[in-house]
Coordinates of C-alpha atoms in Angstrom, one line a residue:
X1 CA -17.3 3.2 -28.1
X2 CA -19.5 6.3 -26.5
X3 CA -20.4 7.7 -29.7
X4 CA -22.1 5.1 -32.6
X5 CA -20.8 5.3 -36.2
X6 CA -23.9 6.5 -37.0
X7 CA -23.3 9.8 -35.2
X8 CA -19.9 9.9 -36.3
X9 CA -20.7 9.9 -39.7
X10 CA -22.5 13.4 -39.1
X11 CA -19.7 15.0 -37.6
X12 CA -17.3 17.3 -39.6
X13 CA -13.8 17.4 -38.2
X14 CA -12.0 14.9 -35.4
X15 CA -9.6 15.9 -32.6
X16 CA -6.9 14.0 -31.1
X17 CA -5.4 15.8 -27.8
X18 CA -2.4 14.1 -27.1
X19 CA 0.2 15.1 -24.2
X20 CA 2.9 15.3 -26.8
X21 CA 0.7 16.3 -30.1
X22 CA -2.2 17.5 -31.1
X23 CA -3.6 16.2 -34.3
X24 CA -7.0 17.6 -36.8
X25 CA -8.6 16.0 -39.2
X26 CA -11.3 17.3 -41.3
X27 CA -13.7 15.3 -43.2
X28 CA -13.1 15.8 -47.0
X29 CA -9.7 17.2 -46.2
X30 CA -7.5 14.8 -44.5
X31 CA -5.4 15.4 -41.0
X32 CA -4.5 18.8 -41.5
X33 CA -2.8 19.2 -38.3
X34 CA 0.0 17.3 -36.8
X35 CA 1.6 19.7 -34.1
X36 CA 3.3 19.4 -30.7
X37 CA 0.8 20.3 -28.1
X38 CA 2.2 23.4 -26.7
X39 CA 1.8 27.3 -26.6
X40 CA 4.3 30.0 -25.6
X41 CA 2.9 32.8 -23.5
X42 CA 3.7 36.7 -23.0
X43 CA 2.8 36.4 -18.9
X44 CA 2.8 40.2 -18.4
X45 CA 0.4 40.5 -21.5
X46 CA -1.7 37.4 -21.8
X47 CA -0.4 37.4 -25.2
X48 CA 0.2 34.2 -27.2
X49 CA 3.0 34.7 -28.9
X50 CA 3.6 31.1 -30.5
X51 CA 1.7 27.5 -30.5
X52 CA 2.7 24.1 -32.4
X53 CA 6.8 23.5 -33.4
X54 CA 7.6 26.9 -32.9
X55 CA 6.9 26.7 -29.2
X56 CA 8.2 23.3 -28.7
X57 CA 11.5 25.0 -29.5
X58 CA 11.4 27.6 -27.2
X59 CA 11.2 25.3 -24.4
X60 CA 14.0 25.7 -21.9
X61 CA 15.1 29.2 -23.8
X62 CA 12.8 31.8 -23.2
X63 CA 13.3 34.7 -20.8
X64 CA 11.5 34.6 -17.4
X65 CA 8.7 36.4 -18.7
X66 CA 7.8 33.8 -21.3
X67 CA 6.0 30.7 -20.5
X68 CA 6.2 27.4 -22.6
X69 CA 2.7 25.5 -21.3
X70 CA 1.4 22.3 -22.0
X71 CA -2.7 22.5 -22.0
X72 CA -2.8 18.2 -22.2
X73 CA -1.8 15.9 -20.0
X74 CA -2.2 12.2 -20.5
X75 CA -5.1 12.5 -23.0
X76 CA -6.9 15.3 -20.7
X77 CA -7.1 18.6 -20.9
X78 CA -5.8 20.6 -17.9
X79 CA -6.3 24.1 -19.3
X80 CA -9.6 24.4 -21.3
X81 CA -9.2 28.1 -22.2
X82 CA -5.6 27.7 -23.1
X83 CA -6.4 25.0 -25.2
X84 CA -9.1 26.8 -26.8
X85 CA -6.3 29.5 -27.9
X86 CA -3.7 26.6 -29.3
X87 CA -5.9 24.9 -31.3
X88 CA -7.7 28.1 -32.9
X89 CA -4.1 29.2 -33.8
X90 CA -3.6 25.5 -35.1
X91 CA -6.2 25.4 -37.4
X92 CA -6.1 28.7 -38.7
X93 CA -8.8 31.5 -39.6
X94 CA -9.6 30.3 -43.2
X95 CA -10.1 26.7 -42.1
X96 CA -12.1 28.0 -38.9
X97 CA -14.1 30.0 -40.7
X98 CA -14.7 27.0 -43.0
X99 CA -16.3 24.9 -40.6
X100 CA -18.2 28.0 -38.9
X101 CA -20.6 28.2 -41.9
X102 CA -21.9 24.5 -41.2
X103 CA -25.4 25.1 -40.3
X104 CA -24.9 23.0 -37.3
X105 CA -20.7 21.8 -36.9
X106 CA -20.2 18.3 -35.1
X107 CA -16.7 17.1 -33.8
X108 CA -15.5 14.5 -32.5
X109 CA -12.4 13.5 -29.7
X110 CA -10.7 10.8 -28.3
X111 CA -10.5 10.3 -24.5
X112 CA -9.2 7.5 -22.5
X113 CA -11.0 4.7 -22.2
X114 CA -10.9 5.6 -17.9
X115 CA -11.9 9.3 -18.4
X116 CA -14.1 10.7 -15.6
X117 CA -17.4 12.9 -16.3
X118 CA -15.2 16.0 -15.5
X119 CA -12.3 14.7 -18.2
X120 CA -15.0 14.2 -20.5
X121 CA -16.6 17.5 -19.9
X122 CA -13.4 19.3 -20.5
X123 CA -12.9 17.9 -23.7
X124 CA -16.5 18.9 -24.5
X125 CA -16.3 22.3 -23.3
X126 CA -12.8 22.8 -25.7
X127 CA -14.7 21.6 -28.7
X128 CA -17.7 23.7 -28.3
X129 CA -15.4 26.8 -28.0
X130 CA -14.5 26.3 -31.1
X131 CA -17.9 26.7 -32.8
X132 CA -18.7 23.4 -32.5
X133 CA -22.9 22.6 -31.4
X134 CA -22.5 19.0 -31.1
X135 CA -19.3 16.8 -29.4
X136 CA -19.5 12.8 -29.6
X137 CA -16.6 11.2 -27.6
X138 CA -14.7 7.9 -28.6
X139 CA -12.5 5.7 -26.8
X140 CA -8.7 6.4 -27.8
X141 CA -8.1 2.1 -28.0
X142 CA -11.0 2.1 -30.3
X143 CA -10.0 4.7 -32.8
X144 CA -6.5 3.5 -32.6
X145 CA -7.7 0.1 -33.4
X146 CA -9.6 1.3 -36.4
X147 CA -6.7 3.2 -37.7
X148 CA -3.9 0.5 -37.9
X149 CA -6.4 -1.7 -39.7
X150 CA -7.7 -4.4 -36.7
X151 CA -11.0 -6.1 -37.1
X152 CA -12.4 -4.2 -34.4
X153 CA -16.3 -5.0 -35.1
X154 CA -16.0 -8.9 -35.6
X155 CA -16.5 -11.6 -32.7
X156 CA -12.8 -11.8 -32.2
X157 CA -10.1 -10.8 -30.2
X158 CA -7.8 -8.3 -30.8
X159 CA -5.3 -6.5 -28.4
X160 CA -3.7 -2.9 -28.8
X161 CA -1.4 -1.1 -26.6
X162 CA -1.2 2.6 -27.3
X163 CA 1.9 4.1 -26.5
X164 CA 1.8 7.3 -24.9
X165 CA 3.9 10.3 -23.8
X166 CA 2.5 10.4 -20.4
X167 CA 0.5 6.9 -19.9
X168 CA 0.4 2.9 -21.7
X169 CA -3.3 2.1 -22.5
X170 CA -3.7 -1.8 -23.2
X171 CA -7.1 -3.2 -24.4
X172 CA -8.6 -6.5 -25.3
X173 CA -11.3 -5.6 -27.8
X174 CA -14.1 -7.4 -29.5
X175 CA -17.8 -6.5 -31.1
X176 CA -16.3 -3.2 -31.0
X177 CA -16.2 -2.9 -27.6
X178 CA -13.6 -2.8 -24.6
X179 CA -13.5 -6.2 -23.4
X180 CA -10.6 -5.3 -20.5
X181 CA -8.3 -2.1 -20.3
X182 CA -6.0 -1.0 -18.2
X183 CA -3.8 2.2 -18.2
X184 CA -0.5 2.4 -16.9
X185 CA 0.8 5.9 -16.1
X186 CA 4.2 5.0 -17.7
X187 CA 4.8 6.4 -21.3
X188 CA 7.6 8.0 -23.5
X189 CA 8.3 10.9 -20.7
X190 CA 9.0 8.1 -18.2
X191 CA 11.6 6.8 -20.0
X192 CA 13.2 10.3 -20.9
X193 CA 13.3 10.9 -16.9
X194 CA 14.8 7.5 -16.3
X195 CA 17.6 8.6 -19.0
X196 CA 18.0 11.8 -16.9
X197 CA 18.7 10.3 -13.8
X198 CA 20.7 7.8 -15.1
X199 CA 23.5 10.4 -16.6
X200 CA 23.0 12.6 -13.5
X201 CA 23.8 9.8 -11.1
X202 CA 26.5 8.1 -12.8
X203 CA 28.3 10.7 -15.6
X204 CA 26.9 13.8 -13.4
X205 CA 25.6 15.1 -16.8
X206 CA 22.4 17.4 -17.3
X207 CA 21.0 17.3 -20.3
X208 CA 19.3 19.9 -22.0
X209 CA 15.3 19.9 -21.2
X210 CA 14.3 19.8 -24.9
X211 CA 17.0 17.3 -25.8
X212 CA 16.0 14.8 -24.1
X213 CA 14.9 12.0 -26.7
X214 CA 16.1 8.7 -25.9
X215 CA 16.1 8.0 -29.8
X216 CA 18.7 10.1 -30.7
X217 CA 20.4 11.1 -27.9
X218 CA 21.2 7.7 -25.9
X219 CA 20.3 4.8 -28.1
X220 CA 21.0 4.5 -31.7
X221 CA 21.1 1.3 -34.0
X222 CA 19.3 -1.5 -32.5
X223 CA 18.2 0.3 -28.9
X224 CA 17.1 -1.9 -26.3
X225 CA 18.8 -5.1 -27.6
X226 CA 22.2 -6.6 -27.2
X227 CA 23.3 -6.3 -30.6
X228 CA 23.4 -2.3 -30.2
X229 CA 26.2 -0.1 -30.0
X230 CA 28.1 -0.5 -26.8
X231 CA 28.6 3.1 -26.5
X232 CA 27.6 6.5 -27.3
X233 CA 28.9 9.9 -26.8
X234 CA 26.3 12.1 -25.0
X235 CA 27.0 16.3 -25.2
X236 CA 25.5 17.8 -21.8
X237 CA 26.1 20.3 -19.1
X238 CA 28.6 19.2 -15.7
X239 CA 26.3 19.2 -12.4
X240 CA 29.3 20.5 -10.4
X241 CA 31.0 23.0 -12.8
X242 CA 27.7 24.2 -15.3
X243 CA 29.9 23.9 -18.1
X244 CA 29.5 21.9 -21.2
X245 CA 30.8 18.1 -21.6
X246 CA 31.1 15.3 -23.3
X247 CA 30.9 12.1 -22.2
X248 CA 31.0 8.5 -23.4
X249 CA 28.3 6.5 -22.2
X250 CA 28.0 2.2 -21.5
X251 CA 24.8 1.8 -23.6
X252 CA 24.2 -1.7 -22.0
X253 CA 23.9 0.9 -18.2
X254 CA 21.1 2.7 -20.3
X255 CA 19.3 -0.1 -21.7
X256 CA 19.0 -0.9 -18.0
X257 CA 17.9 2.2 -17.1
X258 CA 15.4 2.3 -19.3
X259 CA 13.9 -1.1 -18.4
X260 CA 13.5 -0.3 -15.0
X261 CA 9.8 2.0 -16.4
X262 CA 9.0 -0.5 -18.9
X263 CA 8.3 -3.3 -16.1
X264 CA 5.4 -1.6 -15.1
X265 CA 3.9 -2.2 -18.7
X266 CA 4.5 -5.5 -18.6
X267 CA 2.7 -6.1 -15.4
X268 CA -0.2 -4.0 -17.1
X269 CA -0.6 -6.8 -20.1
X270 CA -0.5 -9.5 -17.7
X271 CA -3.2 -8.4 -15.2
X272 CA -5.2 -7.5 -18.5
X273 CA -5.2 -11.2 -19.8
X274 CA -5.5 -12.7 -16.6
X275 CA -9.0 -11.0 -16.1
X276 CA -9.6 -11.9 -20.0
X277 CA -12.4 -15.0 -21.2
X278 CA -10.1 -17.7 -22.0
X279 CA -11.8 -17.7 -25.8
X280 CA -10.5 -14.4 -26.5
X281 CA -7.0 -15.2 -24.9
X282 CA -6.6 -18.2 -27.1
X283 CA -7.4 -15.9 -30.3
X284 CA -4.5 -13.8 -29.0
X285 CA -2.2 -16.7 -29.6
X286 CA -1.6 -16.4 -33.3
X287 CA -2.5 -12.0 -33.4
X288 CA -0.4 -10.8 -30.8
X289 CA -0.1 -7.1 -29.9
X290 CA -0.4 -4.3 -31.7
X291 CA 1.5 -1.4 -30.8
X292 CA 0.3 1.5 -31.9
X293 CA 1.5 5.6 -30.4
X294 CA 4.7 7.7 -30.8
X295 CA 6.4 5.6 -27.9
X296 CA 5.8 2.4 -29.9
X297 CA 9.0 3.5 -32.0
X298 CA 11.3 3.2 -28.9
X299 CA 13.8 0.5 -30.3
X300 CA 13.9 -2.7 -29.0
X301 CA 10.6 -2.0 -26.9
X302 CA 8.5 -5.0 -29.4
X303 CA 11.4 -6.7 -28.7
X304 CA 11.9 -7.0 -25.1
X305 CA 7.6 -7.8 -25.1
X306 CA 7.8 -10.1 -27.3
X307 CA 10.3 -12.4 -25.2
X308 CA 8.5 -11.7 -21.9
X309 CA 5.2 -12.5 -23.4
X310 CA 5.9 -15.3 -25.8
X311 CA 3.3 -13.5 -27.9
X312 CA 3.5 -11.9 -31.2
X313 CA 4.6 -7.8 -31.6
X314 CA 3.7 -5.7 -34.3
X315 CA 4.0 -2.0 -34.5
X316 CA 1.7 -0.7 -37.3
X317 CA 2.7 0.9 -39.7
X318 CA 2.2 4.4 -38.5
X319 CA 1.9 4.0 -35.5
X320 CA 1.8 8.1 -33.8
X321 CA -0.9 9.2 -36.2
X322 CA -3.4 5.8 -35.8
X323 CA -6.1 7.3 -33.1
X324 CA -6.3 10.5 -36.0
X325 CA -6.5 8.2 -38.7
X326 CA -9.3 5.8 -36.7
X327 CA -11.5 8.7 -36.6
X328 CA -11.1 10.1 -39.8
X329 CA -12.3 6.2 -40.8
X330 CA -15.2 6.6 -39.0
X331 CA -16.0 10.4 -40.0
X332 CA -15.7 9.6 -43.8
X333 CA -18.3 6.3 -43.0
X334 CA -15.1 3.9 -44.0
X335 CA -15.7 1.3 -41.1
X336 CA -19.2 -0.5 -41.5
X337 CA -21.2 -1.7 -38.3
X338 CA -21.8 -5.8 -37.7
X339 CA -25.0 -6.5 -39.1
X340 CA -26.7 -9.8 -37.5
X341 CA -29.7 -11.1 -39.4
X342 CA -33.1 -11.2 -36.8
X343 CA -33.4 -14.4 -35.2
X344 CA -36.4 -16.3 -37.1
X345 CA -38.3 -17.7 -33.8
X346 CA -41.3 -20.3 -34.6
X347 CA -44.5 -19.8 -32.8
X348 CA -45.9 -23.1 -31.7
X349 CA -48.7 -24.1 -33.3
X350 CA -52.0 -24.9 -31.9
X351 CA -52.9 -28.7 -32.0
X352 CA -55.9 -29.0 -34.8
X353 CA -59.3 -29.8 -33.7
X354 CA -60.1 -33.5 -34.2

């Protein structure tokens, strides 16, 4: 964890810039933002003309003058100025000017637990735009942990994989600390790509760009597993022709499909146990995995871990809003630190004059 709880406990509203959402919490006041991380911009004016759901809808239908942009990718923010303007429009003038009367306003962020000094500073720089004198920093695992309930500051092991749009973060965490981690650049928009190509290649189907949710469009019922539907109609435009169609699609060729991504975080959870302490591996035995971001929900995903691992899979509870919820914990003082009682060390004493 960069920032102590001590420090957290000053600060007066949280931030966690996802690729896919953007989510505020505010101490005293709950998460009181839970919005797609996107803006719609005028680009012969500058202008923004929406931010939040409203622009996640106008993705793929805007005229050329109007430009649906993503300021986050993977965790990091790409475009500090334009992410300046989304989250000010998020938050709103009465909140804003809430927070601006704090004689001196903290905040805090989560960032990847592999986030460079220029990452870092980028987050930094987006929060102190926004009014705020004072930016402490904290691991995404971390407050992810904290929010779906794990034991993160006792002497045991615990491992979380968060389940991103655009990357897989697994961890191995004790004392409140990052025992191993390892990202994996494979997340929910991986997995909406290999969909893509698969109904190209084999139905020559395009699907619209803001339909493409492998939840509701591909897979329904029990998802990745065998016991699923065996097929599913699937509305989408012809490659050849450019008109609509409708096609009926082998489920079993998309589970497939989608597999083919979801190796790569598999490899990720073994190359983080094998560089794991044997102690904490053994603890991981009877916990598991907890699986915690919006991905997690994919069906079947636990699943098909759970019988390449031989380890137990849990999803908490819910699991896209955790990393918000693990900060607000640590904002309202909620998680207490390990206290260890001083060492009593004996001073030898002098022999006694005889």
């Amino acid at each position: 964890m960069t920032a102590s709880l001590e420090q957290l406990r000053r600060c007066h509203f949280a931030v966690d810039l996802g690729a896919a959402r953007t989510r505020v919490y505010v101490k005293g006041a709950g998460l009181v933002v839970d919005q797609p991380s996107a803006a719609a911009v005028n680009t012969r004016t500058g202008a923004l003309i929406a931010v939040g759901e409203f622009a996640e809808k106008m993705t793929g239908r805007t005229p050329h003058y109007i430009r649906v942009v993503r300021p986050v990718s993977g965790g990091t923010v790409v475009d500090i100025e334009m992410a300046q303007r989304m989250l000010r429009h998020l938050i709103g003038d009465k909140l804003r000017r809430q927070l601006r009367r704090r004689p001196f306003l903290r905040a805090a962020a989560c960032t990847p637990h592999d986030a460079g000094p220029l990452a870092q500073r980028a987050t930094v720089e987006t929060l102190v735009g926004l009014g705020a004198r004072r930016v402490e920093l904290v691991d995404t695992l971390i407050a992810a942990a904290v929010g779906c309930g794990l034991p993160v500051e006792q002497p045991e092991a615990t491992m979380i994989m968060v389940c991103g749009a655009a990357a897989t973060q697994i961890a191995v965490l004790s004392l409140g600390a990052l025992v191993t981690a390892e990202r994996i650049p494979v997340g929910g928009e991986a997995v909406d790509h290999a969909i893509v190509q698969h109904l190209r290649h084999a139905h020559e189907l395009m699907l619209p760009s803001q339909s493409v949710r492998p939840l509701q469009l591909a897979l329904s019922g029990n998802g990745l597993t065998a016991q699923g539907p065996a097929r599913t109609e699937i509305h989408g435009r012809d490659v050849a022709t450019g008109l609509a169609r409708s096609v009926q699609v082998d489920t079993a060729a998309v589970r497939d499909a989608i597999e083919t991504p979801l190796t790569a975080v598999l490899d990720g959870i073994g190359r983080v146990l094998r560089v794991c302490p044997p102690d904490l591996v053994a603890d991981l035995v009877d916990r598991g995995i907890m699986m915690v971001g919006g991905s997690a929900l994919l069906p079947g995903f636990d699943q098909m871990l759970r019988q390449a691992t031989g380890m137990p899979v849990n999803i908490a509870e819910r699991p896209d809003i955790c990393a918000a919820q693990g900060l607000g914990a640590m904002l309202e003082g909620k998680i207490e630190p390990l206290t260890l009682a001083p060492v009593a060390t004996s001073e030898p004493r002098e022999p006694a004059p005889s």
